[in-house]
GROMACS .gro file of C-alpha atoms in nm:
model
  399
    1UNK     CA    1  -4.149  -5.724  -3.339
    2UNK     CA    2  -3.809  -5.712  -3.221
    3UNK     CA    3  -3.700  -6.041  -3.373
    4UNK     CA    4  -3.456  -6.269  -3.187
    5UNK     CA    5  -3.137  -6.070  -3.111
    6UNK     CA    6  -2.977  -6.348  -2.948
    7UNK     CA    7  -2.915  -6.515  -3.263
    8UNK     CA    8  -2.660  -6.235  -3.372
    9UNK     CA    9  -2.459  -6.207  -3.048
   10UNK     CA   10  -2.103  -6.272  -3.123
   11UNK     CA   11  -1.902  -6.545  -2.951
   12UNK     CA   12  -1.640  -6.432  -2.717
   13UNK     CA   13  -1.360  -6.502  -2.958
   14UNK     CA   14  -1.528  -6.317  -3.251
   15UNK     CA   15  -1.300  -6.021  -3.380
   16UNK     CA   16  -1.562  -5.787  -3.320
   17UNK     CA   17  -1.566  -5.834  -2.945
   18UNK     CA   18  -1.246  -6.045  -2.871
   19UNK     CA   19  -1.026  -5.849  -2.613
   20UNK     CA   20  -1.288  -5.587  -2.510
   21UNK     CA   21  -1.297  -5.736  -2.166
   22UNK     CA   22  -0.906  -5.649  -2.150
   23UNK     CA   23  -0.892  -5.316  -2.288
   24UNK     CA   24  -0.964  -4.962  -2.136
   25UNK     CA   25  -1.189  -4.703  -2.272
   26UNK     CA   26  -0.904  -4.445  -2.374
   27UNK     CA   27  -0.701  -4.721  -2.560
   28UNK     CA   28  -1.045  -4.852  -2.711
   29UNK     CA   29  -1.133  -4.511  -2.842
   30UNK     CA   30  -0.763  -4.413  -2.957
   31UNK     CA   31  -0.755  -4.762  -3.153
   32UNK     CA   32  -1.094  -4.691  -3.296
   33UNK     CA   33  -1.041  -4.347  -3.423
   34UNK     CA   34  -0.712  -4.467  -3.604
   35UNK     CA   35  -0.906  -4.721  -3.814
   36UNK     CA   36  -0.990  -4.564  -4.166
   37UNK     CA   37  -1.376  -4.566  -4.170
   38UNK     CA   38  -1.418  -4.430  -3.829
   39UNK     CA   39  -1.118  -4.159  -3.890
   40UNK     CA   40  -1.297  -4.057  -4.210
   41UNK     CA   41  -1.637  -4.011  -4.046
   42UNK     CA   42  -1.500  -3.833  -3.750
   43UNK     CA   43  -1.285  -3.613  -3.989
   44UNK     CA   44  -1.603  -3.492  -4.163
   45UNK     CA   45  -1.790  -3.431  -3.817
   46UNK     CA   46  -1.483  -3.206  -3.736
   47UNK     CA   47  -1.530  -3.000  -4.045
   48UNK     CA   48  -1.898  -2.953  -3.964
   49UNK     CA   49  -1.786  -2.803  -3.639
   50UNK     CA   50  -1.588  -2.555  -3.793
   51UNK     CA   51  -1.890  -2.396  -3.944
   52UNK     CA   52  -2.082  -2.162  -3.712
   53UNK     CA   53  -2.434  -2.303  -3.553
   54UNK     CA   54  -2.736  -2.185  -3.773
   55UNK     CA   55  -2.960  -2.489  -3.719
   56UNK     CA   56  -3.138  -2.753  -3.931
   57UNK     CA   57  -3.341  -2.601  -4.231
   58UNK     CA   58  -3.506  -2.733  -4.547
   59UNK     CA   59  -3.323  -2.489  -4.802
   60UNK     CA   60  -3.037  -2.320  -4.604
   61UNK     CA   61  -3.237  -2.028  -4.485
   62UNK     CA   62  -3.400  -2.030  -4.134
   63UNK     CA   63  -3.745  -1.943  -4.089
   64UNK     CA   64  -3.807  -1.650  -3.867
   65UNK     CA   65  -4.046  -1.577  -3.587
   66UNK     CA   66  -4.120  -1.916  -3.502
   67UNK     CA   67  -4.024  -1.905  -3.112
   68UNK     CA   68  -4.094  -1.683  -2.855
   69UNK     CA   69  -4.023  -1.609  -2.479
   70UNK     CA   70  -4.320  -1.736  -2.251
   71UNK     CA   71  -4.356  -1.906  -1.922
   72UNK     CA   72  -4.453  -2.281  -2.022
   73UNK     CA   73  -4.438  -2.411  -1.651
   74UNK     CA   74  -4.107  -2.601  -1.700
   75UNK     CA   75  -3.966  -2.721  -1.359
   76UNK     CA   76  -3.727  -2.447  -1.319
   77UNK     CA   77  -3.713  -2.413  -0.929
   78UNK     CA   78  -3.672  -2.812  -0.894
   79UNK     CA   79  -3.392  -2.819  -1.172
   80UNK     CA   80  -3.214  -2.524  -0.994
   81UNK     CA   81  -3.216  -2.693  -0.653
   82UNK     CA   82  -3.091  -3.022  -0.787
   83UNK     CA   83  -2.809  -2.869  -0.983
   84UNK     CA   84  -2.700  -2.673  -0.679
   85UNK     CA   85  -2.690  -3.017  -0.481
   86UNK     CA   86  -2.495  -3.140  -0.780
   87UNK     CA   87  -2.250  -2.884  -0.781
   88UNK     CA   88  -2.180  -2.905  -0.383
   89UNK     CA   89  -2.076  -3.259  -0.447
   90UNK     CA   90  -1.764  -3.182  -0.675
   91UNK     CA   91  -1.445  -2.976  -0.613
   92UNK     CA   92  -1.357  -2.672  -0.776
   93UNK     CA   93  -1.130  -2.846  -1.013
   94UNK     CA   94  -1.403  -3.135  -1.100
   95UNK     CA   95  -1.628  -2.848  -1.190
   96UNK     CA   96  -1.400  -2.677  -1.428
   97UNK     CA   97  -1.381  -3.021  -1.614
   98UNK     CA   98  -1.771  -3.026  -1.697
   99UNK     CA   99  -1.852  -2.668  -1.692
  100UNK     CA  100  -1.897  -2.431  -1.997
  101UNK     CA  101  -2.043  -2.100  -2.118
  102UNK     CA  102  -2.415  -2.131  -2.224
  103UNK     CA  103  -2.343  -2.086  -2.588
  104UNK     CA  104  -2.010  -2.304  -2.602
  105UNK     CA  105  -1.984  -2.503  -2.907
  106UNK     CA  106  -1.916  -2.783  -2.672
  107UNK     CA  107  -2.298  -2.822  -2.696
  108UNK     CA  108  -2.233  -2.956  -3.045
  109UNK     CA  109  -1.974  -3.257  -2.962
  110UNK     CA  110  -2.228  -3.482  -2.829
  111UNK     CA  111  -2.233  -3.835  -3.015
  112UNK     CA  112  -2.350  -4.167  -2.945
  113UNK     CA  113  -2.094  -4.418  -3.044
  114UNK     CA  114  -1.940  -4.607  -2.740
  115UNK     CA  115  -1.595  -4.455  -2.831
  116UNK     CA  116  -1.485  -4.114  -2.697
  117UNK     CA  117  -1.457  -3.842  -2.989
  118UNK     CA  118  -1.457  -3.519  -2.753
  119UNK     CA  119  -1.438  -3.480  -2.387
  120UNK     CA  120  -1.670  -3.219  -2.308
  121UNK     CA  121  -1.723  -3.301  -1.954
  122UNK     CA  122  -1.705  -3.579  -1.690
  123UNK     CA  123  -1.758  -3.938  -1.739
  124UNK     CA  124  -2.039  -4.058  -1.479
  125UNK     CA  125  -1.873  -4.392  -1.420
  126UNK     CA  126  -1.574  -4.183  -1.294
  127UNK     CA  127  -1.772  -4.027  -1.022
  128UNK     CA  128  -1.835  -4.156  -0.659
  129UNK     CA  129  -2.197  -4.320  -0.590
  130UNK     CA  130  -2.333  -4.007  -0.436
  131UNK     CA  131  -2.214  -3.776  -0.739
  132UNK     CA  132  -2.375  -4.040  -0.978
  133UNK     CA  133  -2.710  -4.044  -0.791
  134UNK     CA  134  -2.718  -3.639  -0.789
  135UNK     CA  135  -2.686  -3.658  -1.183
  136UNK     CA  136  -2.957  -3.916  -1.209
  137UNK     CA  137  -3.173  -3.692  -0.967
  138UNK     CA  138  -3.118  -3.389  -1.198
  139UNK     CA  139  -3.246  -3.574  -1.483
  140UNK     CA  140  -3.533  -3.703  -1.296
  141UNK     CA  141  -3.654  -3.363  -1.198
  142UNK     CA  142  -3.591  -3.229  -1.547
  143UNK     CA  143  -3.786  -3.505  -1.736
  144UNK     CA  144  -4.144  -3.651  -1.705
  145UNK     CA  145  -4.174  -3.960  -1.522
  146UNK     CA  146  -4.225  -4.169  -1.863
  147UNK     CA  147  -3.905  -3.969  -1.980
  148UNK     CA  148  -3.701  -4.067  -1.686
  149UNK     CA  149  -3.788  -4.436  -1.715
  150UNK     CA  150  -3.682  -4.412  -2.069
  151UNK     CA  151  -3.345  -4.247  -1.991
  152UNK     CA  152  -3.285  -4.533  -1.725
  153UNK     CA  153  -3.404  -4.806  -1.986
  154UNK     CA  154  -3.136  -4.678  -2.236
  155UNK     CA  155  -2.863  -4.686  -1.973
  156UNK     CA  156  -2.977  -5.023  -1.852
  157UNK     CA  157  -2.982  -5.165  -2.231
  158UNK     CA  158  -2.618  -5.020  -2.271
  159UNK     CA  159  -2.506  -5.226  -1.948
  160UNK     CA  160  -2.704  -5.546  -2.084
  161UNK     CA  161  -2.515  -5.495  -2.399
  162UNK     CA  162  -2.195  -5.462  -2.217
  163UNK     CA  163  -2.265  -5.811  -2.053
  164UNK     CA  164  -2.368  -5.995  -2.380
  165UNK     CA  165  -2.048  -5.884  -2.548
  166UNK     CA  166  -1.811  -5.918  -2.230
  167UNK     CA  167  -1.739  -5.555  -2.284
  168UNK     CA  168  -1.835  -5.347  -1.941
  169UNK     CA  169  -1.540  -5.131  -1.955
  170UNK     CA  170  -1.686  -4.964  -2.266
  171UNK     CA  171  -2.076  -5.044  -2.230
  172UNK     CA  172  -2.199  -4.980  -1.904
  173UNK     CA  173  -2.461  -4.809  -1.710
  174UNK     CA  174  -2.274  -4.537  -1.650
  175UNK     CA  175  -2.078  -4.478  -1.982
  176UNK     CA  176  -2.188  -4.111  -2.028
  177UNK     CA  177  -2.040  -3.769  -2.003
  178UNK     CA  178  -2.228  -3.502  -1.810
  179UNK     CA  179  -2.151  -3.138  -1.896
  180UNK     CA  180  -2.310  -2.853  -1.731
  181UNK     CA  181  -2.356  -2.497  -1.953
  182UNK     CA  182  -2.411  -2.181  -1.834
  183UNK     CA  183  -2.441  -2.047  -1.436
  184UNK     CA  184  -2.746  -2.236  -1.289
  185UNK     CA  185  -3.007  -1.956  -1.233
  186UNK     CA  186  -3.378  -1.891  -1.157
  187UNK     CA  187  -3.352  -1.601  -1.468
  188UNK     CA  188  -3.056  -1.667  -1.699
  189UNK     CA  189  -3.030  -1.939  -1.959
  190UNK     CA  190  -2.858  -2.257  -1.841
  191UNK     CA  191  -2.840  -2.633  -1.924
  192UNK     CA  192  -2.670  -2.964  -1.917
  193UNK     CA  193  -2.615  -3.279  -2.134
  194UNK     CA  194  -2.567  -3.636  -2.071
  195UNK     CA  195  -2.451  -3.836  -2.384
  196UNK     CA  196  -2.276  -4.165  -2.482
  197UNK     CA  197  -2.348  -4.500  -2.636
  198UNK     CA  198  -2.761  -4.549  -2.660
  199UNK     CA  199  -2.814  -4.222  -2.499
  200UNK     CA  200  -2.801  -3.852  -2.574
  201UNK     CA  201  -2.988  -3.604  -2.391
  202UNK     CA  202  -2.922  -3.203  -2.425
  203UNK     CA  203  -3.164  -2.997  -2.198
  204UNK     CA  204  -3.167  -2.599  -2.196
  205UNK     CA  205  -3.395  -2.396  -1.975
  206UNK     CA  206  -3.461  -2.014  -2.057
  207UNK     CA  207  -3.689  -1.898  -1.773
  208UNK     CA  208  -3.968  -2.143  -1.750
  209UNK     CA  209  -3.898  -2.274  -2.108
  210UNK     CA  210  -3.716  -2.583  -2.191
  211UNK     CA  211  -3.600  -2.770  -2.497
  212UNK     CA  212  -3.406  -3.076  -2.582
  213UNK     CA  213  -3.204  -3.282  -2.807
  214UNK     CA  214  -3.308  -3.636  -2.757
  215UNK     CA  215  -3.091  -3.910  -2.939
  216UNK     CA  216  -3.120  -4.283  -2.864
  217UNK     CA  217  -3.290  -4.632  -2.888
  218UNK     CA  218  -3.618  -4.565  -2.706
  219UNK     CA  219  -3.621  -4.842  -2.465
  220UNK     CA  220  -3.882  -4.972  -2.271
  221UNK     CA  221  -4.152  -5.227  -2.390
  222UNK     CA  222  -4.437  -4.951  -2.452
  223UNK     CA  223  -4.243  -4.680  -2.619
  224UNK     CA  224  -4.036  -4.927  -2.835
  225UNK     CA  225  -4.348  -5.108  -2.932
  226UNK     CA  226  -4.544  -4.807  -3.003
  227UNK     CA  227  -4.294  -4.587  -3.205
  228UNK     CA  228  -4.228  -4.894  -3.430
  229UNK     CA  229  -4.589  -5.030  -3.454
  230UNK     CA  230  -4.790  -4.727  -3.460
  231UNK     CA  231  -4.619  -4.572  -3.760
  232UNK     CA  232  -4.642  -4.899  -3.934
  233UNK     CA  233  -5.014  -4.940  -3.871
  234UNK     CA  234  -5.062  -4.574  -4.033
  235UNK     CA  235  -4.842  -4.645  -4.320
  236UNK     CA  236  -5.034  -4.969  -4.399
  237UNK     CA  237  -5.376  -4.808  -4.374
  238UNK     CA  238  -5.296  -4.532  -4.611
  239UNK     CA  239  -5.449  -4.561  -4.940
  240UNK     CA  240  -5.200  -4.701  -5.230
  241UNK     CA  241  -5.128  -4.365  -5.351
  242UNK     CA  242  -5.032  -4.210  -5.033
  243UNK     CA  243  -4.795  -4.494  -4.948
  244UNK     CA  244  -4.624  -4.458  -5.282
  245UNK     CA  245  -4.595  -4.095  -5.224
  246UNK     CA  246  -4.470  -4.131  -4.850
  247UNK     CA  247  -4.243  -4.398  -4.948
  248UNK     CA  248  -3.920  -4.199  -5.083
  249UNK     CA  249  -3.720  -4.501  -5.113
  250UNK     CA  250  -3.809  -4.871  -5.159
  251UNK     CA  251  -3.508  -5.028  -4.994
  252UNK     CA  252  -3.324  -4.917  -4.679
  253UNK     CA  253  -2.982  -4.874  -4.854
  254UNK     CA  254  -3.133  -4.792  -5.197
  255UNK     CA  255  -2.927  -4.772  -5.512
  256UNK     CA  256  -3.103  -4.451  -5.600
  257UNK     CA  257  -3.018  -4.276  -5.307
  258UNK     CA  258  -2.760  -3.979  -5.354
  259UNK     CA  259  -2.409  -4.037  -5.186
  260UNK     CA  260  -2.485  -3.818  -4.871
  261UNK     CA  261  -2.781  -4.011  -4.813
  262UNK     CA  262  -2.644  -4.327  -4.607
  263UNK     CA  263  -2.344  -4.339  -4.401
  264UNK     CA  264  -2.212  -4.633  -4.175
  265UNK     CA  265  -2.247  -4.425  -3.840
  266UNK     CA  266  -2.609  -4.285  -3.896
  267UNK     CA  267  -2.737  -4.495  -4.169
  268UNK     CA  268  -3.031  -4.313  -4.281
  269UNK     CA  269  -3.057  -4.064  -4.023
  270UNK     CA  270  -2.994  -3.711  -4.133
  271UNK     CA  271  -3.011  -3.516  -3.827
  272UNK     CA  272  -2.753  -3.722  -3.618
  273UNK     CA  273  -2.448  -3.585  -3.417
  274UNK     CA  274  -2.257  -3.311  -3.584
  275UNK     CA  275  -2.558  -3.227  -3.837
  276UNK     CA  276  -2.652  -2.912  -3.658
  277UNK     CA  277  -2.663  -2.704  -3.989
  278UNK     CA  278  -2.767  -3.011  -4.216
  279UNK     CA  279  -3.034  -2.884  -4.507
  280UNK     CA  280  -3.294  -3.156  -4.502
  281UNK     CA  281  -3.578  -3.086  -4.757
  282UNK     CA  282  -3.952  -3.193  -4.658
  283UNK     CA  283  -4.013  -3.531  -4.820
  284UNK     CA  284  -4.299  -3.751  -4.845
  285UNK     CA  285  -4.662  -3.658  -4.769
  286UNK     CA  286  -4.815  -3.342  -4.592
  287UNK     CA  287  -4.992  -3.471  -4.273
  288UNK     CA  288  -5.308  -3.269  -4.388
  289UNK     CA  289  -5.342  -3.498  -4.713
  290UNK     CA  290  -5.387  -3.811  -4.476
  291UNK     CA  291  -5.723  -3.914  -4.385
  292UNK     CA  292  -5.839  -3.777  -4.044
  293UNK     CA  293  -5.788  -4.125  -3.850
  294UNK     CA  294  -5.420  -4.115  -3.986
  295UNK     CA  295  -5.365  -3.757  -3.899
  296UNK     CA  296  -5.472  -3.859  -3.530
  297UNK     CA  297  -5.205  -4.115  -3.515
  298UNK     CA  298  -4.960  -3.916  -3.625
  299UNK     CA  299  -5.021  -3.675  -3.347
  300UNK     CA  300  -5.029  -3.969  -3.108
  301UNK     CA  301  -4.679  -4.074  -3.260
  302UNK     CA  302  -4.540  -3.714  -3.201
  303UNK     CA  303  -4.683  -3.719  -2.853
  304UNK     CA  304  -4.495  -4.044  -2.762
  305UNK     CA  305  -4.163  -3.863  -2.835
  306UNK     CA  306  -4.243  -3.544  -2.665
  307UNK     CA  307  -4.357  -3.723  -2.339
  308UNK     CA  308  -4.019  -3.710  -2.230
  309UNK     CA  309  -4.076  -3.367  -2.159
  310UNK     CA  310  -4.230  -3.238  -1.828
  311UNK     CA  311  -4.610  -3.151  -1.852
  312UNK     CA  312  -4.595  -2.770  -1.924
  313UNK     CA  313  -4.344  -2.804  -2.211
  314UNK     CA  314  -4.493  -3.089  -2.349
  315UNK     CA  315  -4.817  -2.891  -2.371
  316UNK     CA  316  -4.625  -2.602  -2.529
  317UNK     CA  317  -4.479  -2.823  -2.784
  318UNK     CA  318  -4.784  -3.006  -2.878
  319UNK     CA  319  -4.963  -2.664  -2.932
  320UNK     CA  320  -4.663  -2.529  -3.135
  321UNK     CA  321  -4.685  -2.832  -3.362
  322UNK     CA  322  -5.053  -2.793  -3.406
  323UNK     CA  323  -4.991  -2.437  -3.512
  324UNK     CA  324  -4.780  -2.555  -3.805
  325UNK     CA  325  -4.959  -2.864  -3.884
  326UNK     CA  326  -5.008  -2.712  -4.262
  327UNK     CA  327  -4.640  -2.762  -4.311
  328UNK     CA  328  -4.570  -3.105  -4.124
  329UNK     CA  329  -4.447  -3.404  -4.337
  330UNK     CA  330  -4.437  -3.774  -4.315
  331UNK     CA  331  -4.160  -3.988  -4.509
  332UNK     CA  332  -4.092  -4.344  -4.536
  333UNK     CA  333  -3.788  -4.546  -4.645
  334UNK     CA  334  -3.816  -4.933  -4.679
  335UNK     CA  335  -4.108  -5.180  -4.702
  336UNK     CA  336  -4.424  -5.169  -4.492
  337UNK     CA  337  -4.501  -5.541  -4.434
  338UNK     CA  338  -4.529  -5.669  -4.102
  339UNK     CA  339  -4.166  -5.801  -4.086
  340UNK     CA  340  -4.000  -5.528  -4.280
  341UNK     CA  341  -3.741  -5.290  -4.105
  342UNK     CA  342  -3.775  -4.935  -4.204
  343UNK     CA  343  -3.697  -4.542  -4.141
  344UNK     CA  344  -3.950  -4.271  -4.102
  345UNK     CA  345  -3.916  -3.903  -4.026
  346UNK     CA  346  -4.177  -3.647  -3.924
  347UNK     CA  347  -4.072  -3.289  -4.009
  348UNK     CA  348  -4.240  -2.947  -3.971
  349UNK     CA  349  -4.078  -2.605  -3.893
  350UNK     CA  350  -4.076  -2.678  -3.530
  351UNK     CA  351  -3.988  -3.031  -3.481
  352UNK     CA  352  -3.778  -3.304  -3.676
  353UNK     CA  353  -3.809  -3.666  -3.570
  354UNK     CA  354  -3.643  -3.960  -3.719
  355UNK     CA  355  -3.661  -4.345  -3.653
  356UNK     CA  356  -3.432  -4.593  -3.814
  357UNK     CA  357  -3.391  -4.965  -3.789
  358UNK     CA  358  -3.004  -5.017  -3.786
  359UNK     CA  359  -2.763  -5.298  -3.878
  360UNK     CA  360  -2.545  -5.430  -3.604
  361UNK     CA  361  -2.260  -5.257  -3.444
  362UNK     CA  362  -2.147  -5.522  -3.164
  363UNK     CA  363  -2.411  -5.784  -3.267
  364UNK     CA  364  -2.353  -5.966  -3.603
  365UNK     CA  365  -2.674  -5.878  -3.816
  366UNK     CA  366  -2.556  -5.708  -4.131
  367UNK     CA  367  -2.895  -5.592  -4.240
  368UNK     CA  368  -3.141  -5.369  -4.035
  369UNK     CA  369  -3.325  -5.550  -3.767
  370UNK     CA  370  -3.635  -5.444  -3.564
  371UNK     CA  371  -3.452  -5.495  -3.243
  372UNK     CA  372  -3.184  -5.228  -3.296
  373UNK     CA  373  -3.372  -4.879  -3.312
  374UNK     CA  374  -3.236  -4.551  -3.306
  375UNK     CA  375  -3.455  -4.224  -3.298
  376UNK     CA  376  -3.354  -3.841  -3.316
  377UNK     CA  377  -3.565  -3.559  -3.173
  378UNK     CA  378  -3.457  -3.188  -3.282
  379UNK     CA  379  -3.575  -2.851  -3.305
  380UNK     CA  380  -3.519  -2.682  -3.664
  381UNK     CA  381  -3.468  -2.347  -3.762
  382UNK     CA  382  -3.215  -2.243  -3.480
  383UNK     CA  383  -3.356  -2.349  -3.150
  384UNK     CA  384  -3.142  -2.679  -3.094
  385UNK     CA  385  -2.977  -2.580  -2.778
  386UNK     CA  386  -3.226  -2.318  -2.719
  387UNK     CA  387  -3.025  -2.090  -2.913
  388UNK     CA  388  -3.303  -1.871  -3.060
  389UNK     CA  389  -3.465  -1.849  -2.701
  390UNK     CA  390  -3.124  -1.733  -2.550
  391UNK     CA  391  -3.122  -1.499  -2.849
  392UNK     CA  392  -3.460  -1.340  -2.780
  393UNK     CA  393  -3.386  -1.349  -2.392
  394UNK     CA  394  -3.092  -1.136  -2.421
  395UNK     CA  395  -3.253  -0.906  -2.697
  396UNK     CA  396  -3.556  -0.859  -2.487
  397UNK     CA  397  -3.364  -0.808  -2.159
  398UNK     CA  398  -3.595  -1.106  -2.019
  399UNK     CA  399  -3.573  -1.156  -1.667
   0.00000   0.00000   0.00000
């Protein structure tokens, strides 16, 4: 399914990678951000940050009363114990570099290019081994075993890409920023983020509830296989009429697309970095219009994305999805033959997942290939970064 990526590895003297073994990250970032295309993209992203957070919606107006405060069995005690260990390993000066208020807009500055746009925290590669291991341990207790394996897989993939392109200074296992939000507590909201190339995880806990934004390539043989092969099987098994309704564009860079539908950074993704307030209308077909076997496949696909969560929050999110199944949509861009690259989106009031096959950044494929996958998981209608839960927590005086 993935194709032979080695056919597109650039030689060491290719302009795309030449000199990357000699440059430091800050110089590389400054040089990249001075180029016209990245400069234009980042300028637009900065403009988006100037608009107060409201959340992804379908029409510019948030749906209300979708979220509530409850005990969902998040591993709060384990997370609190581990984040306390993390904090004990850093000096007060270091802590100041990566600690912010829970509602800080630094939450919104995550990104997954290899260059630094905003420094919100401390680079894991700049930490000592004990500090790095404490961050990994915090991720481990905050995620399911499958979720933690996926995070490690993304980090290892980044390291492997650095080896392929002789660019370990900017692409390695620890090329990520760690940022802490709020005062870690058993009663008050707090959270943390780990983001960089090939991985962005933003985790918020409010009581024993937790939510996350997950952006990355979904590494690991099983998950990589399943999130690509399962929806393709689903799409191929639909009736011709439903296929045509689901397929909103025939080509991945279709001439019928409006100007804002494709960009060189996110390609077909609409909910990527700095898109916290994006209006994303429902497209494609309703899940309930599918035959029952395909509905089960769609639920299985959603389960694969959400299995990054610990058991309690996972069950709560799946129950929430079921409650809004009558307003869940599935859309597709591209072909649906066995060898076709494609994009799909699953969207409801309480979840939005995007999957996209991308063209090369360091590798030389100009067209999207199946070995280069990007995925995004968001919570629409204001609960990205747990914002709606935090509002409810404060309004209700929840302890």
